[in-house]
Amino acid sequence: MQKFTSVQDVANIDELVNEALHLKQNPYKYKQLGENKTLGLIFLNPSLRTRLSTQKAALNLGMNVMVMNLDKEGWALETQEGAIMNGTTVEHIKEAAAVMGEYCDILGIRSFPKLQNRDEDYNEELLQQFIDYAGIPIVSLESATRHPLQSLADLVTITEKKPAGKKPKVVLTWAPHVKPIPQCVANSFAEWMGQANVELVITHPKGYDLAEEFTQNATVTTNQDEALKDADFVYVKNWSSYIDYGKVLTEGEGWMMNNEKLALTNNAKVMHCLPVRRNVELSDEILDGSNSLVLQQANNRTYAAQAVLKRILETL
Amino acid sequence: MQKFTSVQDVANIDELVNEALHLKQNPYKYKQLGENKTLGLIFLNPSLRTRLSTQKAALNLGMNVMVMNLDKEGWALETQEGAIMNGTTVEHIKEAAAVMGEYCDILGIRSFPKLQNRDEDYNEELLQQFIDYAGIPIVSLESATRHPLQSLADLVTITEKKPAGKKPKVVLTWAPHVKPIPQCVANSFAEWMGQANVELVITHPKGYDLAEEFTQNATVTTNQDEALKDADFVYVKNWSSYIDYGKVLTEGEGWMMNNEKLALTNNAKVMHCLPVRRNVELSDEILDGSNSLVLQQANNRTYAAQAVLKRILETL
Amino acid sequence: MQKFTSVQDVANIDELVNEALHLKQNPYKYKQLGENKTLGLIFLNPSLRTRLSTQKAALNLGMNVMVMNLDKEGWALETQEGAIMNGTTVEHIKEAAAVMGEYCDILGIRSFPKLQNRDEDYNEELLQQFIDYAGIPIVSLESATRHPLQSLADLVTITEKKPAGKKPKVVLTWAPHVKPIPQCVANSFAEWMGQANVELVITHPKGYDLAEEFTQNATVTTNQDEALKDADFVYVKNWSSYIDYGKVLTEGEGWMMNNEKLALTNNAKVMHCLPVRRNVELSDEILDGSNSLVLQQANNRTYAAQAVLKRILETL
């Protein structure tokens, strides 16, 4: 693997899931692989699970890790080609990325969309420029439009918990939130489930359709109750509108996932990428109950990252 | 040891002090013990000594360390049970603690009291919730009401420097400061010395009595001169009022520790947990003189933390 | 080597350059040397290259690294002898430096000048106090007046790229910028090149003379075109005035390095310490062209730091 920024970078997702499951059983088996290799982790936005799980994954593989909070410890990057840099940006991404590429063997990058201009966000300019200029493999730690390490961890979790002898029904349901949230987790989840051996249904209020490129293998409905029927897994997530870009169109009354809705399902396992707004997106009763998989998902983030790093290390 | 949040978590403090002294002589002897174990350090407040000494202690034991400055790199945590999280808190401590518990083997946590509501601070809600939800051993790196790693390092220092064949007289004296300071260092010191083989005297201006639970084995007086008489160790520390909670009741003129007061003692060694306000709490002449133990105390922080981590690692 | 704060701390710069080149070929050869040794890195100002390259250098030598962003994770330090600390400074540098000296084996420190009072900056008070109070070897990661790790990396780069059988002509040219910049990179470069086997020419607009102590072995001219003639290396850098201290005296129209000026040289290699303001200090055409050495310089920062750390480790 030369980079990991979307499901398109994965030759065979089943093999990658199995690799993650194998590493979960044998986390330190490949500690020689990362010896004298350095993972740089660049954050332009806060991170808890992603930072800790990726750091852990790299340590399990014997790598060194250098963390750089560019927003807090660094300075503003210029991304415009040909810019006359007489303003507030201190360094061009051409130099910043290339220099980090000199010091590291693999770079992980997290940045969020601004949710103001759809084309700008969906162009993935920052991520693409890191790919273009760093000169080393890039791992997305969440970008403007995707969160592939989360989706891989989600697929690992579903693989562990799926009912035997049956193609599971997986429902991605929109949930309320208090502010505009990126589409990236939903996009990635749809994209990965679309490649996996599951039946995928997406449900959301009118106006919350995701970009078509991500939902081609999904059934989409605005009827949440119908969607939840017989579900084996329910993935709960808020996102802001893609069509009326970055906007919150409804408070979403009645869309919060709770036990009443759970009763419509096939005693579904309930998933969320975290952080979760309790009693807004998901009820306490579910999060504190036995159907919740949120901690297993978080735990599997380590092995998802470790599988990806292992594959990349093997190419170096 | 399953957790380390107060002297009550220690079965035998003499043995723990001896362990620390043993580790000071043999810092790398147990480097296998921490192999493939991860210490998470969570800071909700700034830290210099605590962070560096605990990190050093963990590295000496061969552990990996992941530092998380939650106030700067993370987000606001919800601590209320049943909260409808439609406000500014982004993640409930239930998930945050449990997730960090998934990635780490031991968690250290630092947080300060707000000094506004005594019950709230003395309930130790944040620390208790980390204990309840993390699912792994918790080490207090200073909490609202206690600073046990500091106290252990202090007891190690006193053990190294105490006069032979004599139960030492240890005086904890209040000192002036420019702003309201938590009671935690004083509480912990009183609590630990109360369990140690020393004669403990506490002196402070009227209104600065510590909570009774910490001072049961101490003589308390508002007469500093009398307290200092024949002291072998003088521990200097400011704290705000516990009774009139969080308030500064006096500028404390005449309470600063200096050579004139030192003359009242048995050529006492002078201690302070640092950071110290020079010429406000303690005079330059003492800090720059041969009676000061402040650097030895800081150095012993490493071995105090290492003894605690070693004991916890042995139970994993 | 007991400390590394300027070229004066280096007994033989050729040997140190050769050590760096040797380490570049054999980065992990001395991984035993740093075992159980800890490098503390203290930043009072943001850092990208310096932090990552020094961290990498230490890891290559098997050291542990603890990073402390004192400005963000710590607190304000008092530097005045005898201060009554009843203001905003929380800890005296005497304690802070000594305590970090207890936890580390080598300390690296970065701080910038304030550019307000020349004597204050050129006294190097902060760096000197760390040397005085830390009790362990100090490495400057850039100070008020010098950036010696950068200069060593620059000399390594020049050594790699210099034309055979000829003493190279090296030109340090002032370049425009949008705000007042310290003199430290220019000072150090002049100081190091003055000791190296090169012909050094410095060119800048009127009023930008560097302090004489740094430029004794250089030819200085305000005629940039004349300076650039037949140059083998052109080092581009802005600095504010030393004479009219910290001031920007001119916008520097016509001083930006570009291909037209490059034509005056002996097809010179172009250098800059980064971060660079594109199309203000240096044109895109040069930075994106084959004459630029800026990435090699950044890469050599690792081996410069590693050579210095190795020499210090050998004395511990």
Short mmCIF file of N, CA and C in Angstrom, two decimals, chain C residues 151-291:
data_model
loop_
_atom_site.label_atom_id
_atom_site.label_comp_id
_atom_site.label_asym_id
_atom_site.label_seq_id
_atom_site.Cartn_x
_atom_site.Cartn_y
_atom_site.Cartn_z
N SER C 151 23.49 26.38 11.29
CA SER C 151 24.75 26.69 10.60
C SER C 151 25.58 25.44 10.36
N LEU C 152 25.58 24.55 11.33
CA LEU C 152 26.31 23.29 11.13
C LEU C 152 25.68 22.49 9.98
N ALA C 153 24.35 22.42 9.96
CA ALA C 153 23.68 21.74 8.84
C ALA C 153 24.01 22.42 7.51
N ASP C 154 24.09 23.74 7.53
CA ASP C 154 24.42 24.49 6.31
C ASP C 154 25.84 24.15 5.84
N LEU C 155 26.75 24.07 6.78
CA LEU C 155 28.13 23.75 6.42
C LEU C 155 28.25 22.31 5.91
N VAL C 156 27.48 21.42 6.51
CA VAL C 156 27.44 20.03 6.02
C VAL C 156 26.95 20.03 4.57
N THR C 157 25.92 20.79 4.29
CA THR C 157 25.35 20.84 2.94
C THR C 157 26.34 21.42 1.94
N ILE C 158 27.00 22.47 2.35
CA ILE C 158 28.02 23.08 1.47
C ILE C 158 29.16 22.10 1.21
N THR C 159 29.56 21.39 2.24
CA THR C 159 30.63 20.40 2.10
C THR C 159 30.24 19.31 1.11
N GLU C 160 28.97 18.90 1.16
CA GLU C 160 28.50 17.87 0.22
C GLU C 160 28.48 18.36 -1.22
N LYS C 161 28.18 19.64 -1.41
CA LYS C 161 27.87 20.15 -2.75
C LYS C 161 28.95 21.03 -3.34
N LYS C 162 30.03 21.23 -2.63
CA LYS C 162 31.01 22.21 -3.12
C LYS C 162 31.76 21.68 -4.34
N PRO C 163 32.13 22.59 -5.22
CA PRO C 163 32.88 22.18 -6.42
C PRO C 163 34.24 21.64 -6.01
N ALA C 164 34.71 20.63 -6.71
CA ALA C 164 35.98 19.98 -6.37
C ALA C 164 37.16 20.91 -6.66
N GLY C 165 38.17 20.80 -5.84
CA GLY C 165 39.44 21.49 -6.10
C GLY C 165 39.37 22.99 -6.10
N LYS C 166 38.45 23.55 -5.32
CA LYS C 166 38.29 25.01 -5.35
C LYS C 166 37.72 25.47 -4.03
N LYS C 167 38.22 26.58 -3.55
CA LYS C 167 37.63 27.19 -2.35
C LYS C 167 36.35 27.88 -2.79
N PRO C 168 35.20 27.43 -2.33
CA PRO C 168 33.95 27.99 -2.88
C PRO C 168 33.70 29.42 -2.43
N LYS C 169 33.06 30.18 -3.30
CA LYS C 169 32.60 31.52 -2.91
C LYS C 169 31.17 31.42 -2.38
N VAL C 170 30.99 31.83 -1.15
CA VAL C 170 29.69 31.73 -0.49
C VAL C 170 29.19 33.15 -0.21
N VAL C 171 27.99 33.44 -0.70
CA VAL C 171 27.42 34.77 -0.51
C VAL C 171 26.20 34.69 0.39
N LEU C 172 26.23 35.46 1.46
CA LEU C 172 25.05 35.62 2.31
C LEU C 172 24.36 36.89 1.89
N THR C 173 23.16 36.76 1.33
CA THR C 173 22.47 37.97 0.89
C THR C 173 21.19 38.21 1.67
N TRP C 174 21.03 39.43 2.14
CA TRP C 174 19.79 39.88 2.77
C TRP C 174 18.66 39.77 1.74
N ALA C 175 17.47 39.48 2.22
CA ALA C 175 16.30 39.41 1.34
C ALA C 175 15.12 40.11 2.02
N PRO C 176 14.14 40.55 1.27
CA PRO C 176 13.00 41.24 1.88
C PRO C 176 12.14 40.30 2.72
N HIS C 177 11.37 40.87 3.63
CA HIS C 177 10.42 40.12 4.44
C HIS C 177 9.30 41.08 4.81
N VAL C 178 8.27 40.55 5.46
CA VAL C 178 7.13 41.41 5.78
C VAL C 178 7.13 41.88 7.23
N LYS C 179 8.05 41.36 8.01
CA LYS C 179 8.09 41.79 9.42
C LYS C 179 9.49 41.67 9.99
N PRO C 180 9.73 42.25 11.15
CA PRO C 180 11.09 42.22 11.71
C PRO C 180 11.49 40.80 12.12
N ILE C 181 12.65 40.39 11.67
CA ILE C 181 13.15 39.02 11.87
C ILE C 181 14.49 39.11 12.63
N PRO C 182 14.73 38.15 13.53
CA PRO C 182 16.00 38.16 14.27
C PRO C 182 17.21 38.06 13.35
N GLN C 183 18.38 38.44 13.88
CA GLN C 183 19.63 38.32 13.12
C GLN C 183 20.30 36.96 13.32
N CYS C 184 19.72 36.10 14.12
CA CYS C 184 20.49 34.93 14.59
C CYS C 184 20.96 34.00 13.48
N VAL C 185 20.13 33.70 12.50
CA VAL C 185 20.58 32.80 11.43
C VAL C 185 21.73 33.44 10.65
N ALA C 186 21.60 34.71 10.35
CA ALA C 186 22.66 35.40 9.62
C ALA C 186 23.94 35.49 10.46
N ASN C 187 23.79 35.84 11.72
CA ASN C 187 24.95 35.89 12.62
C ASN C 187 25.70 34.56 12.63
N SER C 188 24.96 33.49 12.87
CA SER C 188 25.57 32.17 12.99
C SER C 188 26.21 31.75 11.67
N PHE C 189 25.50 31.98 10.58
CA PHE C 189 26.05 31.58 9.29
C PHE C 189 27.37 32.31 9.03
N ALA C 190 27.39 33.61 9.32
CA ALA C 190 28.63 34.38 9.12
C ALA C 190 29.74 33.85 10.01
N GLU C 191 29.39 33.55 11.23
CA GLU C 191 30.37 33.08 12.22
C GLU C 191 30.96 31.73 11.81
N TRP C 192 30.10 30.83 11.34
CA TRP C 192 30.57 29.49 10.95
C TRP C 192 31.36 29.55 9.65
N MET C 193 30.85 30.28 8.67
CA MET C 193 31.56 30.36 7.39
C MET C 193 32.91 31.05 7.58
N GLY C 194 32.96 31.97 8.52
CA GLY C 194 34.22 32.65 8.84
C GLY C 194 35.28 31.69 9.34
N GLN C 195 34.86 30.55 9.88
CA GLN C 195 35.81 29.53 10.37
C GLN C 195 36.05 28.44 9.33
N ALA C 196 35.24 28.43 8.27
CA ALA C 196 35.32 27.33 7.30
C ALA C 196 36.22 27.73 6.13
N ASN C 197 36.55 26.76 5.32
CA ASN C 197 37.45 26.99 4.20
C ASN C 197 36.66 27.49 2.98
N VAL C 198 36.08 28.68 3.12
CA VAL C 198 35.31 29.29 2.02
C VAL C 198 35.66 30.77 1.94
N GLU C 199 35.31 31.37 0.80
CA GLU C 199 35.40 32.82 0.67
C GLU C 199 34.01 33.36 0.96
N LEU C 200 33.88 34.17 2.00
CA LEU C 200 32.56 34.64 2.44
C LEU C 200 32.33 36.11 2.08
N VAL C 201 31.24 36.36 1.36
CA VAL C 201 30.82 37.73 1.06
C VAL C 201 29.42 37.93 1.62
N ILE C 202 29.22 39.04 2.29
CA ILE C 202 27.89 39.36 2.83
C ILE C 202 27.39 40.62 2.13
N THR C 203 26.15 40.57 1.68
CA THR C 203 25.58 41.75 1.04
C THR C 203 24.21 42.06 1.59
N HIS C 204 23.98 43.35 1.82
CA HIS C 204 22.71 43.80 2.39
C HIS C 204 22.53 45.28 2.12
N PRO C 205 21.30 45.78 2.23
CA PRO C 205 21.10 47.22 2.05
C PRO C 205 21.80 48.00 3.16
N LYS C 206 22.00 49.26 2.94
CA LYS C 206 22.59 50.16 3.94
C LYS C 206 21.81 50.06 5.27
N GLY C 207 22.53 49.97 6.36
CA GLY C 207 21.88 49.96 7.67
C GLY C 207 21.63 48.57 8.23
N TYR C 208 21.96 47.56 7.44
CA TYR C 208 21.70 46.18 7.89
C TYR C 208 22.98 45.43 8.29
N ASP C 209 24.04 46.17 8.57
CA ASP C 209 25.28 45.52 9.01
C ASP C 209 25.01 44.67 10.24
N LEU C 210 25.59 43.47 10.22
CA LEU C 210 25.52 42.59 11.39
C LEU C 210 26.56 43.06 12.41
N ALA C 211 26.44 42.59 13.63
CA ALA C 211 27.43 42.92 14.66
C ALA C 211 28.81 42.44 14.21
N GLU C 212 29.81 43.25 14.46
CA GLU C 212 31.16 42.99 13.93
C GLU C 212 31.74 41.66 14.39
N GLU C 213 31.38 41.25 15.58
CA GLU C 213 31.97 40.00 16.10
C GLU C 213 31.70 38.80 15.19
N PHE C 214 30.64 38.91 14.37
CA PHE C 214 30.29 37.76 13.52
C PHE C 214 30.89 37.84 12.12
N THR C 215 31.29 39.02 11.70
CA THR C 215 31.61 39.23 10.28
C THR C 215 33.09 39.50 10.02
N GLN C 216 33.92 39.16 11.00
CA GLN C 216 35.34 39.52 10.88
C GLN C 216 36.05 38.89 9.69
N ASN C 217 35.62 37.72 9.28
CA ASN C 217 36.28 37.07 8.15
C ASN C 217 35.50 37.22 6.85
N ALA C 218 34.64 38.20 6.78
CA ALA C 218 33.80 38.36 5.58
C ALA C 218 34.11 39.67 4.86
N THR C 219 33.87 39.67 3.56
CA THR C 219 33.82 40.91 2.79
C THR C 219 32.37 41.37 2.80
N VAL C 220 32.13 42.63 3.11
CA VAL C 220 30.75 43.13 3.20
C VAL C 220 30.54 44.22 2.17
N THR C 221 29.41 44.12 1.46
CA THR C 221 29.11 45.13 0.45
C THR C 221 27.61 45.36 0.37
N THR C 222 27.23 46.57 0.00
CA THR C 222 25.80 46.84 -0.22
C THR C 222 25.43 46.65 -1.69
N ASN C 223 26.39 46.23 -2.51
CA ASN C 223 26.13 45.99 -3.93
C ASN C 223 25.87 44.49 -4.15
N GLN C 224 24.59 44.15 -4.21
CA GLN C 224 24.22 42.73 -4.31
C GLN C 224 24.73 42.10 -5.60
N ASP C 225 24.59 42.81 -6.72
CA ASP C 225 25.01 42.24 -8.00
C ASP C 225 26.49 41.90 -7.99
N GLU C 226 27.28 42.81 -7.47
CA GLU C 226 28.72 42.57 -7.38
C GLU C 226 29.01 41.37 -6.49
N ALA C 227 28.29 41.31 -5.37
CA ALA C 227 28.51 40.21 -4.41
C ALA C 227 28.22 38.87 -5.08
N LEU C 228 27.14 38.81 -5.85
CA LEU C 228 26.69 37.53 -6.41
C LEU C 228 27.63 37.01 -7.51
N LYS C 229 28.42 37.88 -8.07
CA LYS C 229 29.28 37.51 -9.20
C LYS C 229 30.13 36.28 -8.87
N ASP C 230 30.00 35.24 -9.69
CA ASP C 230 30.81 34.01 -9.55
C ASP C 230 30.54 33.23 -8.26
N ALA C 231 29.45 33.53 -7.59
CA ALA C 231 29.15 32.81 -6.35
C ALA C 231 28.89 31.34 -6.63
N ASP C 232 29.38 30.46 -5.74
CA ASP C 232 29.07 29.02 -5.83
C ASP C 232 27.85 28.67 -4.97
N PHE C 233 27.69 29.41 -3.90
CA PHE C 233 26.52 29.22 -3.02
C PHE C 233 25.95 30.59 -2.67
N VAL C 234 24.63 30.71 -2.72
CA VAL C 234 23.97 31.94 -2.27
C VAL C 234 23.02 31.58 -1.14
N TYR C 235 23.27 32.16 0.02
CA TYR C 235 22.44 31.92 1.18
C TYR C 235 21.51 33.12 1.33
N VAL C 236 20.24 32.89 1.23
CA VAL C 236 19.25 33.97 1.22
C VAL C 236 18.60 34.06 2.59
N LYS C 237 18.53 35.28 3.15
CA LYS C 237 17.95 35.39 4.49
C LYS C 237 17.61 36.83 4.79
N ASN C 238 16.47 37.03 5.37
CA ASN C 238 16.14 38.36 5.87
C ASN C 238 16.61 38.51 7.31
N TRP C 239 16.95 39.72 7.67
CA TRP C 239 17.11 40.06 9.09
C TRP C 239 16.78 41.53 9.30
N SER C 240 16.37 41.86 10.50
CA SER C 240 16.09 43.26 10.83
C SER C 240 17.40 43.95 11.20
N SER C 241 17.36 45.24 11.31
CA SER C 241 18.58 46.01 11.55
C SER C 241 19.17 45.73 12.93
N TYR C 242 20.49 45.59 12.95
CA TYR C 242 21.20 45.48 14.22
C TYR C 242 21.51 46.88 14.76
N ILE C 243 21.82 47.77 13.85
CA ILE C 243 22.22 49.13 14.26
C ILE C 243 20.99 49.88 14.79
N ASP C 244 19.97 49.99 13.96
CA ASP C 244 18.70 50.60 14.41
C ASP C 244 17.84 49.42 14.88
N TYR C 245 18.11 48.97 16.08
CA TYR C 245 17.82 47.59 16.49
C TYR C 245 16.37 47.12 16.30
N GLY C 246 16.26 46.04 15.55
CA GLY C 246 14.96 45.38 15.39
C GLY C 246 14.06 46.08 14.38
N LYS C 247 14.59 47.11 13.72
CA LYS C 247 13.75 47.86 12.77
C LYS C 247 13.85 47.30 11.35
N VAL C 248 12.76 47.49 10.61
CA VAL C 248 12.75 47.24 9.17
C VAL C 248 13.01 48.58 8.50
N LEU C 249 14.15 48.71 7.80
CA LEU C 249 14.56 50.02 7.27
C LEU C 249 14.10 50.24 5.84
N THR C 250 13.82 49.14 5.13
CA THR C 250 13.46 49.26 3.71
C THR C 250 12.60 48.07 3.34
N GLU C 251 11.76 48.25 2.35
CA GLU C 251 11.00 47.11 1.83
C GLU C 251 11.89 46.21 0.99
N GLY C 252 13.04 46.74 0.61
CA GLY C 252 14.03 45.90 -0.07
C GLY C 252 13.67 45.58 -1.50
N GLU C 253 13.01 46.51 -2.16
CA GLU C 253 12.65 46.26 -3.56
C GLU C 253 13.90 45.92 -4.37
N GLY C 254 13.81 44.89 -5.17
CA GLY C 254 14.95 44.49 -5.99
C GLY C 254 15.91 43.53 -5.30
N TRP C 255 15.71 43.24 -4.03
CA TRP C 255 16.63 42.34 -3.31
C TRP C 255 16.18 40.88 -3.31
N MET C 256 14.94 40.62 -3.76
CA MET C 256 14.51 39.22 -3.79
C MET C 256 15.40 38.41 -4.75
N MET C 257 15.78 37.23 -4.32
CA MET C 257 16.62 36.35 -5.15
C MET C 257 15.73 35.68 -6.20
N ASN C 258 16.15 35.80 -7.47
CA ASN C 258 15.39 35.18 -8.57
C ASN C 258 16.34 34.72 -9.67
N ASN C 259 15.82 34.21 -10.74
CA ASN C 259 16.67 33.64 -11.79
C ASN C 259 17.56 34.68 -12.47
N GLU C 260 17.06 35.89 -12.55
CA GLU C 260 17.85 36.96 -13.16
C GLU C 260 19.14 37.18 -12.36
N LYS C 261 18.99 37.16 -11.04
CA LYS C 261 20.18 37.33 -10.19
C LYS C 261 21.05 36.07 -10.21
N LEU C 262 20.38 34.94 -10.32
CA LEU C 262 21.13 33.68 -10.34
C LEU C 262 22.08 33.66 -11.54
N ALA C 263 21.66 34.33 -12.61
CA ALA C 263 22.49 34.36 -13.83
C ALA C 263 23.83 35.05 -13.59
N LEU C 264 23.90 35.87 -12.54
CA LEU C 264 25.16 36.56 -12.23
C LEU C 264 26.18 35.62 -11.59
N THR C 265 25.69 34.50 -11.07
CA THR C 265 26.54 33.62 -10.26
C THR C 265 27.19 32.53 -11.11
N ASN C 266 28.00 31.73 -10.45
CA ASN C 266 28.59 30.54 -11.08
C ASN C 266 27.60 29.38 -10.97
N ASN C 267 26.40 29.60 -11.53
CA ASN C 267 25.32 28.60 -11.42
C ASN C 267 25.18 28.15 -9.96
N ALA C 268 25.07 29.13 -9.09
CA ALA C 268 25.16 28.87 -7.65
C ALA C 268 24.02 28.00 -7.15
N LYS C 269 24.33 27.21 -6.15
CA LYS C 269 23.33 26.53 -5.35
C LYS C 269 22.73 27.57 -4.41
N VAL C 270 21.41 27.50 -4.22
CA VAL C 270 20.72 28.52 -3.41
C VAL C 270 20.22 27.88 -2.12
N MET C 271 20.48 28.57 -1.01
CA MET C 271 20.17 28.01 0.31
C MET C 271 19.26 28.94 1.10
N HIS C 272 18.49 28.37 1.97
CA HIS C 272 17.63 29.13 2.89
C HIS C 272 17.30 28.19 4.05
N CYS C 273 17.19 28.74 5.24
CA CYS C 273 17.00 27.89 6.43
C CYS C 273 15.55 27.43 6.61
N LEU C 274 14.64 28.07 5.91
CA LEU C 274 13.20 27.81 6.03
C LEU C 274 12.69 28.17 7.44
N PRO C 275 11.43 28.56 7.63
CA PRO C 275 10.43 28.74 6.57
C PRO C 275 10.75 29.94 5.68
N VAL C 276 10.41 29.82 4.41
CA VAL C 276 10.70 30.88 3.44
C VAL C 276 9.40 31.50 2.93
N ARG C 277 9.40 32.80 2.82
CA ARG C 277 8.27 33.50 2.20
C ARG C 277 8.49 33.48 0.69
N ARG C 278 7.76 32.63 0.01
CA ARG C 278 7.90 32.50 -1.44
C ARG C 278 7.52 33.80 -2.15
N ASN C 279 8.31 34.15 -3.12
CA ASN C 279 8.09 35.33 -3.96
C ASN C 279 8.19 36.63 -3.17
N VAL C 280 8.76 36.53 -1.98
CA VAL C 280 9.11 37.72 -1.22
C VAL C 280 10.62 37.66 -0.95
N GLU C 281 11.07 36.57 -0.35
CA GLU C 281 12.51 36.37 -0.14
C GLU C 281 13.17 35.72 -1.35
N LEU C 282 12.46 34.71 -1.87
CA LEU C 282 13.00 33.85 -2.93
C LEU C 282 11.87 33.56 -3.92
N SER C 283 12.20 33.51 -5.20
CA SER C 283 11.15 33.28 -6.21
C SER C 283 10.80 31.80 -6.29
N ASP C 284 9.57 31.53 -6.70
CA ASP C 284 9.15 30.15 -6.98
C ASP C 284 10.11 29.44 -7.92
N GLU C 285 10.54 30.14 -8.95
CA GLU C 285 11.38 29.51 -9.98
C GLU C 285 12.66 28.92 -9.37
N ILE C 286 13.22 29.61 -8.41
CA ILE C 286 14.43 29.08 -7.77
C ILE C 286 14.08 27.93 -6.82
N LEU C 287 13.04 28.16 -5.98
CA LEU C 287 12.70 27.12 -4.99
C LEU C 287 12.26 25.83 -5.66
N ASP C 288 11.59 25.94 -6.80
CA ASP C 288 11.12 24.74 -7.49
C ASP C 288 12.14 24.22 -8.51
N GLY C 289 13.28 24.90 -8.61
CA GLY C 289 14.27 24.53 -9.61
C GLY C 289 15.39 23.68 -9.04
N SER C 290 16.34 23.33 -9.87
CA SER C 290 17.38 22.37 -9.49
C SER C 290 18.53 23.00 -8.71
N ASN C 291 18.57 24.32 -8.63
CA ASN C 291 19.65 24.95 -7.87
C ASN C 291 19.37 25.03 -6.38
#
